[in-house]
Amino acid sequence: FFFEGRERTVKSNTNMNKEDVVIKETPQGKVFIDIYYPSEQCAENLPVVLYTHGGGWTAGSHKTLGVFKRVFSELNDAGFCVVSVGYRLWEKDGGVAMRDCVIDSKDALRYMSKHKEELGVDPDRFFVMGHSAGGQIAQLVLLSSPESLLSNDDEGELAEFSYRMIAGVSWYGPVNFEDVSLFNHDDRPNFRDRFGPRILYKDSTNEDKTRLYKEMGSINYLCKDSPPMLIIHGDKDTTIPVKHAYCIEQKAKELDANVEIMFVKNAGHNWRPVDDGAMEPPLNEIIEKTVSFLKSHL
């Protein structure tokens, strides 16, 4: 049900919304964002929530909202400007790796910062949320320095525009790629690293592999002073096992970092109920928690 888009349309200021804004051009094509404005406010110094869609770093776009349409509407009602980014996607033997998905997402915020006056946003109040692959991207956007993960293409001038991350939410996003066992939900032997190839470029060396695997793990950026982060994860998720949530929960305890974990019982990936059991808490409460967490840090 998650990607079918049967939910209500985003309730926002349709007169101000901007669609298919080009933030940069790359060898693989243009990178777009959609901007949704609050329905009852003028655009001036607005806080921004960046949304990073799921799809395994291989599918989806800035139009892939699914149940997040409801989240967008509630955030708009709360006075947030919401931005959806269509980051580049990984293809086998292509020129895009996972880090490019993160760079494009961070460049969306750099673009918003660059054009803060005309877009009416406050770069000192940026937030992020995402799910699955987008959850991992959201974690890195939140926890990594704005000066890190810069674009190498001709649009590199975006690098000079900074911003401040306030808080973020990740739905069932992976946190660590170096420990492959975290992806092995049933601890079966001969487990294959499913997502690893999406971290690498076609000409990556073993040395590159070590560096890139570490670079893409949000757990390596977490520190005591990291912005607050909420992770929501289903206990029956076999795509991104709940082991990831336990992993970063333990690291956060060791560091005394501000990480809150919400475990959802009887929930698989994309909040699919498992074994005919009702999810607990239900989807409405997951959405409510997501919105209230971001609002609480305004």
Short mmCIF file of C-alpha atoms in Angstrom, two decimals:
data_model
loop_
_atom_site.label_atom_id
_atom_site.label_comp_id
_atom_site.label_asym_id
_atom_site.label_seq_id
_atom_site.Cartn_x
_atom_site.Cartn_y
_atom_site.Cartn_z
CA PHE A 1 0.00 0.00 0.00
CA PHE A 2 2.88 2.36 0.64
CA PHE A 3 3.64 3.45 -2.90
CA GLU A 4 0.17 3.33 -4.40
CA GLY A 5 -0.53 6.98 -3.66
CA ARG A 6 -4.16 6.52 -2.59
CA GLU A 7 -3.84 8.99 0.27
CA ARG A 8 -5.27 12.49 0.14
CA THR A 9 -3.40 15.15 -1.75
CA VAL A 10 -1.01 17.44 0.08
CA LYS A 11 -2.89 20.30 1.73
CA SER A 12 -0.61 23.27 1.14
CA ASN A 13 -0.53 26.71 -0.42
CA THR A 14 -0.99 25.70 -4.05
CA ASN A 15 -0.49 29.29 -5.20
CA MET A 16 3.04 29.30 -3.83
CA ASN A 17 4.12 25.68 -4.33
CA LYS A 18 6.92 25.10 -6.81
CA GLU A 19 7.27 21.88 -8.82
CA ASP A 20 10.22 20.42 -10.69
CA VAL A 21 12.69 23.07 -9.62
CA VAL A 22 16.11 22.24 -11.07
CA ILE A 23 18.78 22.53 -8.39
CA LYS A 24 21.67 21.33 -10.56
CA GLU A 25 22.61 19.41 -13.69
CA THR A 26 24.78 16.30 -13.56
CA PRO A 27 26.19 13.86 -16.15
CA GLN A 28 23.17 11.69 -15.38
CA GLY A 29 20.64 14.49 -15.82
CA LYS A 30 18.90 17.21 -13.84
CA VAL A 31 18.15 16.97 -10.13
CA PHE A 32 14.68 18.25 -9.19
CA ILE A 33 12.87 19.31 -6.05
CA ASP A 34 9.22 20.08 -5.30
CA ILE A 35 8.49 22.74 -2.66
CA TYR A 36 5.28 22.72 -0.60
CA TYR A 37 4.42 25.84 1.38
CA PRO A 38 2.20 26.24 4.47
CA SER A 39 -1.41 26.90 3.56
CA GLU A 40 -1.97 29.82 5.95
CA GLN A 41 1.35 31.67 5.95
CA CYS A 42 3.39 33.97 3.80
CA ALA A 43 6.80 32.66 2.78
CA GLU A 44 9.21 34.37 5.15
CA ASN A 45 11.92 32.72 7.24
CA LEU A 46 10.12 29.38 7.17
CA PRO A 47 11.59 26.21 8.70
CA VAL A 48 12.22 23.53 6.09
CA VAL A 49 11.71 19.77 6.24
CA LEU A 50 13.56 17.88 3.50
CA TYR A 51 11.93 14.58 2.47
CA THR A 52 14.10 11.79 1.02
CA HIS A 53 12.04 9.03 -0.61
CA GLY A 54 12.66 5.31 -0.37
CA GLY A 55 13.25 2.79 -3.14
CA GLY A 56 16.53 1.03 -2.39
CA TRP A 57 18.61 3.87 -3.89
CA THR A 58 17.43 2.51 -7.28
CA ALA A 59 13.80 3.64 -7.63
CA GLY A 60 11.43 6.48 -6.80
CA SER A 61 11.51 10.22 -7.36
CA HIS A 62 10.56 13.52 -5.76
CA LYS A 63 6.97 12.62 -6.72
CA THR A 64 7.05 9.38 -4.68
CA LEU A 65 5.17 10.45 -1.57
CA GLY A 66 2.81 7.62 -0.64
CA VAL A 67 1.65 7.94 2.97
CA PHE A 68 4.03 10.86 3.42
CA LYS A 69 1.39 13.00 1.71
CA ARG A 70 -0.35 12.99 5.07
CA VAL A 71 2.87 13.92 6.84
CA PHE A 72 3.45 16.78 4.37
CA SER A 73 -0.02 18.17 4.99
CA GLU A 74 0.33 18.09 8.76
CA LEU A 75 3.76 19.71 8.58
CA ASN A 76 2.41 22.43 6.29
CA ASP A 77 -0.38 23.01 8.79
CA ALA A 78 2.29 23.40 11.49
CA GLY A 79 4.08 26.11 9.49
CA PHE A 80 6.83 24.07 7.84
CA CYS A 81 7.93 24.37 4.24
CA VAL A 82 8.40 20.80 2.94
CA VAL A 83 10.84 19.95 0.14
CA SER A 84 10.92 16.63 -1.73
CA VAL A 85 14.16 15.84 -3.57
CA GLY A 86 14.56 13.62 -6.62
CA TYR A 87 18.12 12.46 -6.04
CA ARG A 88 19.96 10.45 -8.67
CA LEU A 89 19.49 6.67 -8.60
CA TRP A 90 21.94 3.79 -8.65
CA GLU A 91 22.10 1.56 -11.73
CA LYS A 92 24.36 -1.41 -12.30
CA ASP A 93 27.55 -0.30 -14.05
CA GLY A 94 26.30 3.28 -13.97
CA GLY A 95 27.99 6.40 -12.67
CA VAL A 96 25.93 6.86 -9.52
CA ALA A 97 26.63 5.37 -6.09
CA MET A 98 24.85 5.73 -2.78
CA ARG A 99 26.96 8.74 -1.76
CA ASP A 100 25.60 10.64 -4.78
CA CYS A 101 22.07 10.14 -3.45
CA VAL A 102 23.22 11.77 -0.21
CA ILE A 103 25.11 14.56 -1.99
CA ASP A 104 22.07 15.43 -4.13
CA SER A 105 19.90 15.55 -1.01
CA LYS A 106 22.35 17.82 0.77
CA ASP A 107 22.61 19.95 -2.37
CA ALA A 108 18.83 20.43 -2.16
CA LEU A 109 19.37 22.12 1.20
CA ARG A 110 22.33 24.09 -0.12
CA TYR A 111 20.11 25.28 -2.98
CA MET A 112 17.41 26.32 -0.51
CA SER A 113 20.06 28.19 1.47
CA LYS A 114 21.41 29.89 -1.64
CA HIS A 115 17.93 31.11 -2.61
CA LYS A 116 16.66 31.72 0.92
CA GLU A 117 15.37 35.22 0.21
CA GLU A 118 13.28 34.39 -2.84
CA LEU A 119 12.09 31.08 -1.37
CA GLY A 120 11.36 32.58 2.04
CA VAL A 121 13.17 29.99 4.16
CA ASP A 122 15.47 30.02 7.18
CA PRO A 123 18.68 27.99 6.63
CA ASP A 124 19.20 27.90 10.39
CA ARG A 125 16.06 25.78 10.77
CA PHE A 126 16.41 22.79 8.47
CA PHE A 127 14.95 19.38 9.30
CA VAL A 128 14.89 16.07 7.43
CA MET A 129 12.79 12.91 7.21
CA GLY A 130 12.87 9.81 5.04
CA HIS A 131 12.07 6.12 4.88
CA SER A 132 14.05 2.99 3.99
CA ALA A 133 16.87 4.07 1.66
CA GLY A 134 15.62 7.60 2.21
CA GLY A 135 15.83 6.95 5.94
CA GLN A 136 19.55 6.25 5.59
CA ILE A 137 19.95 9.38 3.46
CA ALA A 138 18.02 11.41 6.04
CA GLN A 139 20.30 10.15 8.79
CA LEU A 140 23.42 11.24 6.90
CA VAL A 141 21.91 14.61 5.99
CA LEU A 142 21.14 15.14 9.68
CA LEU A 143 24.35 13.86 11.24
CA SER A 144 27.09 14.75 8.74
CA SER A 145 28.58 18.22 8.60
CA PRO A 146 27.02 20.56 5.99
CA GLU A 147 30.55 21.01 4.67
CA SER A 148 30.95 17.27 3.97
CA LEU A 149 29.77 15.17 1.01
CA LEU A 150 30.13 17.86 -1.62
CA SER A 151 29.30 17.67 -5.30
CA ASN A 152 32.16 17.16 -7.75
CA ASP A 153 30.31 18.42 -10.81
CA ASP A 154 30.00 21.87 -12.36
CA GLU A 155 27.39 22.89 -9.79
CA GLY A 156 29.96 22.74 -7.02
CA GLU A 157 29.27 26.38 -6.19
CA LEU A 158 26.41 25.15 -4.03
CA ALA A 159 29.09 24.04 -1.57
CA GLU A 160 29.58 27.58 -0.32
CA PHE A 161 26.00 27.77 1.01
CA SER A 162 25.64 26.25 4.44
CA TYR A 163 22.72 25.50 6.73
CA ARG A 164 21.95 24.20 10.21
CA MET A 165 20.23 20.90 10.90
CA ILE A 166 17.81 20.92 13.84
CA ALA A 167 16.31 17.41 13.99
CA GLY A 168 15.35 14.46 11.81
CA VAL A 169 13.23 11.33 11.49
CA SER A 170 14.16 8.03 9.87
CA TRP A 171 11.65 5.27 9.20
CA TYR A 172 13.42 1.89 9.04
CA GLY A 173 16.65 3.17 7.49
CA PRO A 174 19.93 1.22 7.78
CA VAL A 175 22.64 2.68 10.00
CA ASN A 176 25.70 0.49 9.38
CA PHE A 177 27.00 -1.22 6.23
CA GLU A 178 30.30 -2.44 7.62
CA ASP A 179 28.59 -5.07 9.77
CA VAL A 180 26.81 -7.10 7.10
CA SER A 181 25.21 -9.34 9.73
CA LEU A 182 22.83 -6.49 10.55
CA PHE A 183 21.08 -7.19 7.24
CA ASN A 184 20.77 -10.93 7.93
CA HIS A 185 17.39 -10.94 9.64
CA ASP A 186 17.33 -14.67 10.41
CA ASP A 187 21.08 -15.23 10.84
CA ARG A 188 21.22 -17.74 8.01
CA PRO A 189 24.59 -19.01 6.76
CA ASN A 190 26.10 -17.89 3.45
CA PHE A 191 24.28 -14.56 3.65
CA ARG A 192 24.93 -12.29 0.64
CA ASP A 193 25.60 -8.56 0.96
CA ARG A 194 22.58 -7.29 -0.98
CA PHE A 195 23.07 -3.54 -0.78
CA GLY A 196 26.88 -3.34 -0.85
CA PRO A 197 27.17 -2.97 -4.63
CA ARG A 198 25.03 0.16 -4.44
CA ILE A 199 27.67 1.81 -2.24
CA LEU A 200 30.45 1.23 -4.77
CA TYR A 201 31.35 2.63 -8.16
CA LYS A 202 32.17 0.20 -10.96
CA ASP A 203 35.88 0.99 -10.65
CA SER A 204 36.02 1.02 -6.82
CA THR A 205 39.02 -0.72 -5.27
CA ASN A 206 39.09 -2.69 -2.01
CA GLU A 207 40.50 0.41 -0.35
CA ASP A 208 37.60 2.43 -1.74
CA LYS A 209 35.18 -0.19 -0.42
CA THR A 210 36.42 0.20 3.14
CA ARG A 211 36.15 3.98 2.95
CA LEU A 212 32.77 4.10 1.22
CA TYR A 213 31.13 1.53 3.50
CA LYS A 214 32.22 3.57 6.50
CA GLU A 215 31.20 6.86 4.91
CA MET A 216 27.64 5.65 4.26
CA GLY A 217 27.01 4.42 7.80
CA SER A 218 25.25 7.04 9.92
CA ILE A 219 26.50 5.33 13.06
CA ASN A 220 29.97 6.67 12.24
CA TYR A 221 28.73 10.29 12.45
CA LEU A 222 26.74 10.04 15.65
CA CYS A 223 28.16 11.97 18.61
CA LYS A 224 26.97 13.47 21.87
CA ASP A 225 26.26 16.81 20.21
CA SER A 226 24.40 15.41 17.19
CA PRO A 227 20.99 16.94 16.42
CA PRO A 228 18.04 14.99 17.86
CA MET A 229 16.97 12.00 15.79
CA LEU A 230 13.89 9.80 15.91
CA ILE A 231 14.09 6.30 14.42
CA ILE A 232 10.90 4.29 13.90
CA HIS A 233 11.36 0.63 12.95
CA GLY A 234 9.18 -2.45 12.57
CA ASP A 235 10.18 -5.48 14.64
CA LYS A 236 9.44 -7.90 11.76
CA ASP A 237 11.24 -6.01 8.99
CA THR A 238 13.20 -8.48 6.84
CA THR A 239 14.43 -5.90 4.28
CA ILE A 240 16.15 -3.61 6.77
CA PRO A 241 16.10 -5.69 9.97
CA VAL A 242 15.34 -4.09 13.32
CA LYS A 243 18.92 -5.00 14.26
CA HIS A 244 19.86 -1.61 12.81
CA ALA A 245 17.66 0.24 15.29
CA TYR A 246 19.13 -1.74 18.19
CA CYS A 247 22.63 -1.05 16.86
CA ILE A 248 22.28 2.73 16.85
CA GLU A 249 20.33 2.65 20.10
CA GLN A 250 23.31 1.02 21.79
CA LYS A 251 25.74 3.50 20.23
CA ALA A 252 23.57 6.41 21.34
CA LYS A 253 23.56 5.13 24.90
CA GLU A 254 27.35 4.84 24.87
CA LEU A 255 27.69 8.41 23.58
CA ASP A 256 24.76 9.90 25.47
CA ALA A 257 23.48 11.07 22.08
CA ASN A 258 19.94 12.36 21.54
CA VAL A 259 18.40 9.41 19.68
CA GLU A 260 14.86 8.22 20.32
CA ILE A 261 13.73 4.82 19.07
CA MET A 262 10.12 3.80 18.46
CA PHE A 263 9.66 0.08 17.84
CA VAL A 264 6.53 -1.01 15.98
CA LYS A 265 5.24 -4.49 16.78
CA ASN A 266 4.02 -6.85 14.02
CA ALA A 267 5.36 -4.51 11.33
CA GLY A 268 7.42 -5.40 8.29
CA HIS A 269 9.02 -3.08 5.77
CA ASN A 270 6.86 -0.17 4.56
CA TRP A 271 4.61 -0.79 7.60
CA ARG A 272 3.18 -4.00 6.19
CA PRO A 273 1.40 -5.95 8.96
CA VAL A 274 3.01 -9.35 9.59
CA ASP A 275 1.35 -12.66 10.55
CA ASP A 276 -2.13 -11.12 10.44
CA GLY A 277 -1.33 -9.14 13.57
CA ALA A 278 -2.29 -5.52 14.01
CA MET A 279 0.60 -3.08 14.06
CA GLU A 280 1.22 -1.53 17.43
CA PRO A 281 1.31 1.41 17.41
CA PRO A 282 -0.84 1.82 14.26
CA LEU A 283 0.11 3.94 11.27
CA ASN A 284 -1.84 6.98 12.43
CA GLU A 285 0.21 7.08 15.64
CA ILE A 286 3.44 6.66 13.68
CA ILE A 287 2.53 9.69 11.57
CA GLU A 288 1.47 11.64 14.65
CA LYS A 289 4.77 10.82 16.37
CA THR A 290 6.76 11.87 13.29
CA VAL A 291 5.04 15.25 13.06
CA SER A 292 5.04 15.94 16.81
CA PHE A 293 8.76 15.13 17.07
CA LEU A 294 9.67 17.65 14.36
CA LYS A 295 7.29 20.27 15.78
CA SER A 296 8.79 19.84 19.25
CA HIS A 297 12.16 21.05 17.98
CA LEU A 298 10.92 24.20 16.26
#
